[in-house]
Amino acid sequence: MTTVLGIETSCDETGVAVYDTRRGLLGEALYSQIRLHAEHGGVVPELASRDHVRRLSGLVDEVLAQAELLRTDVIAYTAGPGLIGALMVGASFATGLATAWDVPVVPVHHMEGHLLAPLMSGEAPAFPFVALLVSGGHTLLVRVDGIGRYTLLGQTRDDAVGEAFDKTAKLLGLDYPGGPAVARLAESGDPGRFRLPRPMLDKPGLDFSFSGLKTAVYLLAQDEPDAGPDIARAFEEAVVETLATKCARALDAAGCQDLLIAGGVAANRRLRAALSALPGVRLHTPPLNLCTDNGAMIAHAGALRVSDAIARPTAMSARARWPLDTLAPPAGAST
Ligand code: KG4
Ligand code: ZN
């Protein structure tokens, strides 16, 4: 049995959790900076870093109290990709605390955290499976042959899908963060009124492009300033159909039936419905609170990579860019 403290600070949520390899999640706390950034219409990196500094130690006390522990055996922290200043706050905090407690650290890849989060709920698909990772910064289709055995099948060439939601929200005068706001507005929209382009569906390959869709939303919103709900609905339909079609192709290409979705946009209900309706596909989704950024997914990924733990770390690790397919299986894992 190993207890792992997870620390997530890659963007605008300070997420902290304690995960136990035998008993599961023992404590969890999340502070969202939404209100801090809302008045600026998006995340301001320097404000994000400073707020992580303010919140971390209180949140760690809180999860340790929930877990009825004074400290954990290991500390896992998000080492990238993400906002570099925000990452450095979590990385230095984790490394300092590990030194004080004399426990090892595990630097975790944020997208691997998202990718493995659905395995926490116990309904893990067997390897291999295909994963669709959709967040504010990433849109990736990955074939997963094991932990750390990732083959990139497709990715976005420009905007991430969450970013497209956030930009669409801005164009429609909605608050940050845009994804949930666009989805809410789309509920009352007429699905038949407008049809927006399905980017790159007519081209072979599994890459995505969402910047043209954003321009189409911009032009439509200029022409039809009072049609917010219908535009939101048309946007959501276009995104969902594009993602679902590419997922079906990716499953075919990989010869898999199991599809796992993760990342903030995986919280989108219409996306979940469309993917679960794909013929012959078994869909695996994390609970909604594990879709968006959180500390539990980092503690959990750290627990799965405990064999990579670094004792007495002399340096912290923080990388703004870090391609997922450069990861290796955990040390000692059979290949
Ligand atoms: O994974 P995440 O919390 O943070 C990043 O690592 O980026 O993802 C945040 C993204 C934002 O772009 C947000 O607008 C989007 O996920 N999002 C949604 C929904 N909930 C969050 N997009 C569409 N529908 C939702 N219900
Ligand atoms: Zn994320």
CSV table of C-alpha atoms and ligand atoms in Angstrom, one decimal:
chain,number,residue,atom,x,y,z
A,1,MET,CA,0.0,0.0,0.0
A,2,THR,CA,1.3,3.4,-1.0
A,3,THR,CA,-0.2,6.8,-0.4
A,4,VAL,CA,0.4,9.5,-3.0
A,5,LEU,CA,-0.2,13.2,-2.7
A,6,GLY,CA,-1.1,14.7,-6.1
A,7,ILE,CA,-0.5,18.3,-7.0
A,8,GLU,CA,-2.0,19.9,-10.2
A,9,THR,CA,-1.2,23.5,-11.1
A,10,SER,CA,-0.8,23.5,-14.9
A,11,CYS,CA,-3.5,26.1,-15.6
A,12,ASP,CA,-6.2,27.8,-13.7
A,13,GLU,CA,-7.2,25.1,-11.1
A,14,THR,CA,-5.2,24.3,-8.0
A,15,GLY,CA,-6.0,20.6,-7.6
A,16,VAL,CA,-4.7,18.5,-4.7
A,17,ALA,CA,-5.6,14.9,-3.7
A,18,VAL,CA,-4.5,11.9,-1.8
A,19,TYR,CA,-4.7,8.5,-3.6
A,20,ASP,CA,-4.0,5.2,-1.9
A,21,THR,CA,-3.0,2.3,-4.2
A,22,ARG,CA,-5.2,-0.1,-2.2
A,23,ARG,CA,-8.1,2.1,-0.9
A,24,GLY,CA,-8.4,4.6,-3.8
A,25,LEU,CA,-9.1,8.3,-3.3
A,26,LEU,CA,-8.8,9.4,0.3
A,27,GLY,CA,-9.0,13.1,0.0
A,28,GLU,CA,-9.5,15.7,-2.7
A,29,ALA,CA,-9.7,19.5,-2.9
A,30,LEU,CA,-9.9,21.9,-5.8
A,31,TYR,CA,-9.7,25.6,-6.0
A,32,SER,CA,-10.9,27.0,-9.3
A,33,GLN,CA,-9.5,30.4,-10.4
A,34,ILE,CA,-12.5,31.0,-12.7
A,35,ARG,CA,-13.6,34.2,-10.9
A,36,LEU,CA,-10.1,35.6,-10.9
A,37,HIS,CA,-9.7,35.3,-14.7
A,38,ALA,CA,-13.4,35.9,-15.7
A,39,GLU,CA,-13.1,39.6,-15.8
A,40,HIS,CA,-10.1,39.3,-18.2
A,41,GLY,CA,-12.1,36.9,-20.5
A,42,GLY,CA,-9.4,34.2,-20.2
A,43,VAL,CA,-6.5,32.9,-18.1
A,44,VAL,CA,-3.9,35.5,-17.2
A,45,PRO,CA,-0.7,33.4,-16.6
A,46,GLU,CA,0.9,35.6,-14.0
A,47,LEU,CA,-2.3,35.8,-12.0
A,48,ALA,CA,-2.6,32.1,-12.2
A,49,SER,CA,0.9,31.5,-10.8
A,50,ARG,CA,0.4,33.8,-7.9
A,51,ASP,CA,-2.9,32.3,-7.0
A,52,HIS,CA,-1.5,28.8,-7.0
A,53,VAL,CA,1.1,30.1,-4.5
A,54,ARG,CA,-1.7,31.4,-2.2
A,55,ARG,CA,-3.8,28.2,-2.3
A,56,LEU,CA,-1.5,25.2,-2.3
A,57,SER,CA,-0.5,24.8,1.3
A,58,GLY,CA,-4.1,25.2,2.6
A,59,LEU,CA,-5.4,22.7,0.2
A,60,VAL,CA,-2.6,20.2,1.1
A,61,ASP,CA,-3.6,20.5,4.8
A,62,GLU,CA,-7.2,20.0,3.8
A,63,VAL,CA,-6.6,16.7,1.9
A,64,LEU,CA,-4.3,15.3,4.5
A,65,ALA,CA,-7.0,16.0,7.2
A,66,GLN,CA,-9.6,14.3,5.0
A,67,ALA,CA,-7.2,11.3,4.5
A,68,GLU,CA,-6.4,11.3,8.2
A,69,LEU,CA,-2.7,11.3,7.4
A,70,LEU,CA,0.2,13.6,8.5
A,71,ARG,CA,2.1,13.0,5.2
A,72,THR,CA,2.1,10.6,2.2
A,73,ASP,CA,4.7,8.1,1.0
A,74,VAL,CA,5.1,9.8,-2.4
A,75,ILE,CA,4.4,13.2,-3.9
A,76,ALA,CA,3.2,13.4,-7.6
A,77,TYR,CA,3.0,16.7,-9.4
A,78,THR,CA,2.2,18.0,-12.8
A,79,ALA,CA,5.4,18.7,-14.6
A,80,GLY,CA,3.9,19.7,-17.9
A,81,PRO,CA,2.6,20.5,-20.4
A,82,GLY,CA,0.9,23.8,-19.3
A,83,LEU,CA,1.6,27.4,-18.3
A,84,ILE,CA,5.3,27.4,-17.3
A,85,GLY,CA,5.0,29.8,-14.3
A,86,ALA,CA,2.0,27.9,-13.0
A,87,LEU,CA,3.8,24.6,-13.4
A,88,MET,CA,6.9,25.9,-11.6
A,89,VAL,CA,4.8,26.8,-8.6
A,90,GLY,CA,3.5,23.2,-8.2
A,91,ALA,CA,6.8,21.7,-9.1
A,92,SER,CA,8.8,23.7,-6.6
A,93,PHE,CA,6.1,23.3,-3.9
A,94,ALA,CA,6.1,19.5,-4.4
A,95,THR,CA,9.9,19.2,-4.5
A,96,GLY,CA,10.3,21.3,-1.3
A,97,LEU,CA,7.6,19.4,0.6
A,98,ALA,CA,9.2,16.1,-0.6
A,99,THR,CA,12.5,17.2,0.8
A,100,ALA,CA,10.9,18.2,4.1
A,101,TRP,CA,9.1,14.9,4.4
A,102,ASP,CA,12.0,12.9,2.9
A,103,VAL,CA,9.8,11.2,0.4
A,104,PRO,CA,10.3,10.7,-3.4
A,105,VAL,CA,8.5,12.6,-6.2
A,106,VAL,CA,6.9,11.6,-9.4
A,107,PRO,CA,6.7,14.2,-12.1
A,108,VAL,CA,3.5,13.5,-14.1
A,109,HIS,CA,2.4,14.4,-17.6
A,110,HIS,CA,-0.8,16.3,-17.4
A,111,MET,CA,-2.4,14.6,-20.4
A,112,GLU,CA,-1.4,11.2,-19.1
A,113,GLY,CA,-3.2,12.2,-15.9
A,114,HIS,CA,-6.4,12.9,-17.9
A,115,LEU,CA,-5.9,9.7,-20.0
A,116,LEU,CA,-5.6,7.4,-17.0
A,117,ALA,CA,-8.3,9.1,-14.9
A,118,PRO,CA,-11.1,6.9,-16.2
A,119,LEU,CA,-9.2,3.9,-14.9
A,120,MET,CA,-9.9,5.2,-11.4
A,121,SER,CA,-13.5,4.3,-11.6
A,122,GLY,CA,-12.7,0.7,-12.0
A,123,GLU,CA,-14.3,0.2,-15.4
A,124,ALA,CA,-11.0,0.3,-17.3
A,125,PRO,CA,-11.0,-1.1,-20.8
A,126,ALA,CA,-8.3,-3.7,-21.5
A,127,PHE,CA,-5.4,-2.6,-23.6
A,128,PRO,CA,-5.2,-1.7,-26.5
A,129,PHE,CA,-7.9,1.0,-26.7
A,130,VAL,CA,-8.2,4.4,-28.4
A,131,ALA,CA,-8.4,7.6,-26.4
A,132,LEU,CA,-9.8,10.9,-27.4
A,133,LEU,CA,-8.1,13.6,-25.3
A,134,VAL,CA,-10.0,16.9,-25.5
A,135,SER,CA,-9.1,19.9,-23.3
A,136,GLY,CA,-8.4,23.6,-23.5
A,137,GLY,CA,-4.9,23.0,-24.9
A,138,HIS,CA,-5.1,19.6,-26.6
A,139,THR,CA,-7.0,17.6,-29.1
A,140,LEU,CA,-5.4,14.2,-29.5
A,141,LEU,CA,-6.4,10.8,-30.7
A,142,VAL,CA,-4.1,8.2,-29.2
A,143,ARG,CA,-3.8,4.4,-29.5
A,144,VAL,CA,-3.0,3.1,-26.0
A,145,ASP,CA,-1.2,-0.2,-25.7
A,146,GLY,CA,-0.3,0.2,-22.0
A,147,ILE,CA,0.7,2.8,-19.5
A,148,GLY,CA,3.3,4.9,-21.3
A,149,ARG,CA,2.8,3.1,-24.6
A,150,TYR,CA,1.1,5.8,-26.7
A,151,THR,CA,0.9,6.1,-30.5
A,152,LEU,CA,-0.4,9.4,-31.7
A,153,LEU,CA,-3.1,8.8,-34.4
A,154,GLY,CA,-4.2,12.4,-34.9
A,155,GLN,CA,-4.1,15.9,-33.4
A,156,THR,CA,-5.2,19.4,-34.1
A,157,ARG,CA,-3.3,21.5,-36.5
A,158,ASP,CA,-4.4,24.8,-34.9
A,159,ASP,CA,-6.9,25.4,-32.1
A,160,ALA,CA,-7.7,22.8,-29.5
A,161,VAL,CA,-11.4,21.9,-29.3
A,162,GLY,CA,-11.8,23.4,-25.8
A,163,GLU,CA,-10.2,26.6,-27.1
A,164,ALA,CA,-12.7,26.6,-30.0
A,165,PHE,CA,-15.5,26.4,-27.4
A,166,ASP,CA,-13.9,29.2,-25.4
A,167,LYS,CA,-13.5,31.4,-28.4
A,168,THR,CA,-17.0,30.7,-29.6
A,169,ALA,CA,-18.3,31.7,-26.2
A,170,LYS,CA,-16.5,35.0,-26.4
A,171,LEU,CA,-17.9,35.7,-29.9
A,172,LEU,CA,-21.4,35.0,-28.5
A,173,GLY,CA,-20.8,37.2,-25.5
A,174,LEU,CA,-20.7,34.4,-23.0
A,175,ASP,CA,-18.5,34.2,-19.9
A,176,TYR,CA,-15.3,32.4,-19.5
A,177,PRO,CA,-14.9,29.4,-19.3
A,178,GLY,CA,-16.7,28.9,-22.5
A,179,GLY,CA,-17.3,25.2,-22.9
A,180,PRO,CA,-20.1,24.8,-20.4
A,181,ALA,CA,-21.6,28.2,-21.3
A,182,VAL,CA,-21.8,27.3,-25.0
A,183,ALA,CA,-23.3,23.8,-24.2
A,184,ARG,CA,-25.9,25.4,-22.0
A,185,LEU,CA,-26.9,28.0,-24.6
A,186,ALA,CA,-27.0,25.3,-27.3
A,187,GLU,CA,-29.7,23.5,-25.3
A,188,SER,CA,-32.3,26.0,-26.4
A,189,GLY,CA,-31.0,26.3,-30.0
A,190,ASP,CA,-32.6,25.0,-33.2
A,191,PRO,CA,-30.3,22.3,-34.6
A,192,GLY,CA,-31.7,22.7,-38.1
A,193,ARG,CA,-31.3,26.5,-38.6
A,194,PHE,CA,-27.6,26.8,-39.5
A,195,ARG,CA,-25.1,24.3,-40.7
A,196,LEU,CA,-21.4,25.1,-40.0
A,197,PRO,CA,-18.5,23.4,-41.7
A,198,ARG,CA,-17.2,20.0,-40.4
A,199,PRO,CA,-13.5,20.7,-40.7
A,200,MET,CA,-11.3,18.1,-42.4
A,201,LEU,CA,-13.9,15.4,-42.6
A,202,ASP,CA,-13.6,15.1,-46.3
A,203,LYS,CA,-9.8,14.6,-46.1
A,204,PRO,CA,-8.1,11.4,-45.2
A,205,GLY,CA,-6.1,11.2,-42.0
A,206,LEU,CA,-7.0,11.7,-38.4
A,207,ASP,CA,-5.9,15.3,-37.8
A,208,PHE,CA,-8.3,18.1,-36.8
A,209,SER,CA,-8.5,21.8,-37.5
A,210,PHE,CA,-10.9,24.1,-35.6
A,211,SER,CA,-9.7,27.6,-36.5
A,212,GLY,CA,-11.9,27.7,-39.7
A,213,LEU,CA,-14.9,26.8,-37.6
A,214,LYS,CA,-14.2,29.6,-35.3
A,215,THR,CA,-14.1,32.1,-38.3
A,216,ALA,CA,-17.4,30.7,-39.5
A,217,VAL,CA,-18.9,31.3,-36.1
A,218,TYR,CA,-17.6,34.8,-36.2
A,219,LEU,CA,-19.1,35.6,-39.6
A,220,LEU,CA,-22.4,34.0,-38.6
A,221,ALA,CA,-22.6,35.9,-35.3
A,222,GLN,CA,-22.0,39.2,-37.2
A,223,ASP,CA,-24.8,38.5,-39.7
A,224,GLU,CA,-27.2,37.1,-37.1
A,225,PRO,CA,-26.5,38.9,-33.8
A,226,ASP,CA,-29.7,37.6,-32.2
A,227,ALA,CA,-29.3,34.0,-33.0
A,228,GLY,CA,-26.9,33.0,-30.1
A,229,PRO,CA,-28.6,29.7,-29.1
A,230,ASP,CA,-29.0,28.5,-32.7
A,231,ILE,CA,-25.3,29.4,-33.5
A,232,ALA,CA,-24.1,27.7,-30.3
A,233,ARG,CA,-26.1,24.6,-31.3
A,234,ALA,CA,-24.8,24.6,-34.9
A,235,PHE,CA,-21.2,25.0,-33.5
A,236,GLU,CA,-21.7,22.1,-31.0
A,237,GLU,CA,-23.2,19.9,-33.7
A,238,ALA,CA,-20.3,20.6,-36.0
A,239,VAL,CA,-17.7,19.8,-33.3
A,240,VAL,CA,-19.4,16.7,-32.1
A,241,GLU,CA,-19.9,15.2,-35.6
A,242,THR,CA,-16.3,16.0,-36.5
A,243,LEU,CA,-14.9,14.3,-33.3
A,244,ALA,CA,-17.3,11.3,-33.6
A,245,THR,CA,-16.4,10.7,-37.2
A,246,LYS,CA,-12.7,10.8,-36.6
A,247,CYS,CA,-13.0,8.6,-33.5
A,248,ALA,CA,-14.8,6.0,-35.6
A,249,ARG,CA,-12.1,6.1,-38.2
A,250,ALA,CA,-9.4,5.9,-35.5
A,251,LEU,CA,-11.0,2.8,-34.0
A,252,ASP,CA,-11.1,1.2,-37.4
A,253,ALA,CA,-7.5,2.1,-38.1
A,254,ALA,CA,-6.4,0.8,-34.7
A,255,GLY,CA,-8.6,-2.3,-34.9
A,256,CYS,CA,-10.2,-1.5,-31.5
A,257,GLN,CA,-13.7,-1.4,-30.1
A,258,ASP,CA,-12.9,0.5,-26.8
A,259,LEU,CA,-12.9,4.2,-26.9
A,260,LEU,CA,-12.0,6.3,-23.8
A,261,ILE,CA,-12.6,10.0,-23.6
A,262,ALA,CA,-10.9,12.4,-21.2
A,263,GLY,CA,-10.1,16.1,-20.7
A,264,GLY,CA,-12.4,19.0,-20.0
A,265,VAL,CA,-14.4,18.7,-23.2
A,266,ALA,CA,-15.2,15.1,-22.3
A,267,ALA,CA,-17.7,16.7,-19.9
A,268,ASN,CA,-19.8,17.7,-22.9
A,269,ARG,CA,-23.1,15.7,-22.8
A,270,ARG,CA,-23.8,15.8,-26.5
A,271,LEU,CA,-20.3,14.6,-27.3
A,272,ARG,CA,-20.7,11.6,-24.9
A,273,ALA,CA,-24.1,10.8,-26.4
A,274,ALA,CA,-22.7,10.8,-30.0
A,275,LEU,CA,-19.7,8.7,-29.1
A,276,SER,CA,-21.8,6.1,-27.2
A,277,ALA,CA,-24.1,5.9,-30.2
A,278,LEU,CA,-21.2,4.8,-32.6
A,279,PRO,CA,-22.0,1.3,-33.8
A,280,GLY,CA,-20.0,-1.5,-32.2
A,281,VAL,CA,-18.1,0.9,-29.9
A,282,ARG,CA,-17.7,0.6,-26.1
A,283,LEU,CA,-17.3,4.1,-24.6
A,284,HIS,CA,-15.5,4.6,-21.4
A,285,THR,CA,-15.9,8.0,-19.7
A,286,PRO,CA,-14.6,9.4,-16.4
A,287,PRO,CA,-17.1,10.8,-13.9
A,288,LEU,CA,-17.7,14.5,-14.7
A,289,ASN,CA,-15.6,15.8,-11.8
A,290,LEU,CA,-12.6,13.9,-13.2
A,291,CYS,CA,-13.0,15.3,-16.7
A,292,THR,CA,-11.7,18.8,-16.0
A,293,ASP,CA,-8.4,19.5,-14.3
A,294,ASN,CA,-8.1,18.0,-10.8
A,295,GLY,CA,-5.5,16.7,-8.3
A,296,ALA,CA,-7.0,13.2,-8.2
A,297,MET,CA,-5.9,12.3,-11.7
A,298,ILE,CA,-2.3,13.4,-10.9
A,299,ALA,CA,-2.2,11.4,-7.6
A,300,HIS,CA,-3.6,8.4,-9.5
A,301,ALA,CA,-1.1,8.7,-12.4
A,302,GLY,CA,1.7,9.1,-9.8
A,303,ALA,CA,0.5,5.9,-8.1
A,304,LEU,CA,0.7,4.0,-11.4
A,305,ARG,CA,4.2,5.4,-12.0
A,306,VAL,CA,5.5,4.9,-8.5
A,307,SER,CA,8.4,2.9,-9.9
A,308,ASP,CA,9.6,6.1,-11.6
A,309,ALA,CA,9.7,8.0,-8.3
A,310,ILE,CA,12.8,10.1,-7.7
A,311,ALA,CA,14.2,9.9,-4.2
A,312,ARG,CA,15.8,13.1,-2.8
A,313,PRO,CA,15.1,15.2,-5.9
A,314,THR,CA,17.8,17.9,-6.5
A,315,ALA,CA,15.9,19.6,-9.2
A,316,MET,CA,12.3,20.2,-10.2
A,317,SER,CA,10.8,19.4,-13.6
A,318,ALA,CA,8.5,21.8,-15.5
A,319,ARG,CA,7.9,21.8,-19.2
A,320,ALA,CA,5.5,24.0,-21.1
A,321,ARG,CA,5.6,21.6,-24.1
A,322,TRP,CA,5.9,17.9,-23.7
A,323,PRO,CA,4.6,15.6,-26.4
A,324,LEU,CA,2.6,12.7,-24.9
A,325,ASP,CA,4.1,10.1,-27.3
A,326,THR,CA,7.6,10.7,-25.9
A,327,LEU,CA,6.6,9.0,-22.6
A,328,ALA,CA,8.0,5.6,-21.8
A,329,PRO,CA,6.3,2.8,-19.8
A,330,PRO,CA,7.0,2.9,-16.0
A,331,ALA,CA,10.4,1.6,-14.9
A,332,GLY,CA,10.3,-2.1,-14.6
A,333,ALA,CA,7.0,-2.6,-16.5
A,334,SER,CA,6.9,-5.6,-18.8
A,335,THR,CA,6.6,-4.6,-22.4
B,1,KG4,O1,-8.9,19.7,-19.1
B,1,KG4,P1,-9.3,21.0,-18.8
B,1,KG4,O2,-10.0,21.3,-17.5
B,1,KG4,O3,-8.1,22.0,-18.8
B,1,KG4,C1,-7.1,21.9,-19.7
B,1,KG4,O4,-6.2,21.1,-19.5
B,1,KG4,O5,-7.2,22.6,-20.7
B,1,KG4,O6,-10.2,21.5,-20.0
B,1,KG4,C2,-10.8,22.8,-20.0
B,1,KG4,C3,-11.5,23.0,-21.3
B,1,KG4,C4,-12.0,24.4,-21.5
B,1,KG4,O7,-11.7,24.8,-22.8
B,1,KG4,C5,-13.5,24.3,-21.3
B,1,KG4,O8,-14.2,25.3,-22.0
B,1,KG4,C6,-13.8,22.9,-21.8
B,1,KG4,O9,-12.7,22.1,-21.4
B,1,KG4,N1,-15.1,22.4,-21.3
B,1,KG4,C7,-16.1,22.0,-22.1
B,1,KG4,C8,-17.2,21.6,-21.2
B,1,KG4,N2,-16.7,21.7,-19.9
B,1,KG4,C9,-15.4,22.1,-20.0
B,1,KG4,N3,-16.3,22.1,-23.4
B,1,KG4,C10,-17.5,21.7,-23.9
B,1,KG4,N4,-18.6,21.3,-23.1
B,1,KG4,C11,-18.4,21.2,-21.7
B,1,KG4,N5,-19.5,20.8,-21.0
B,2,ZN,ZN,-6.4,19.4,-18.5
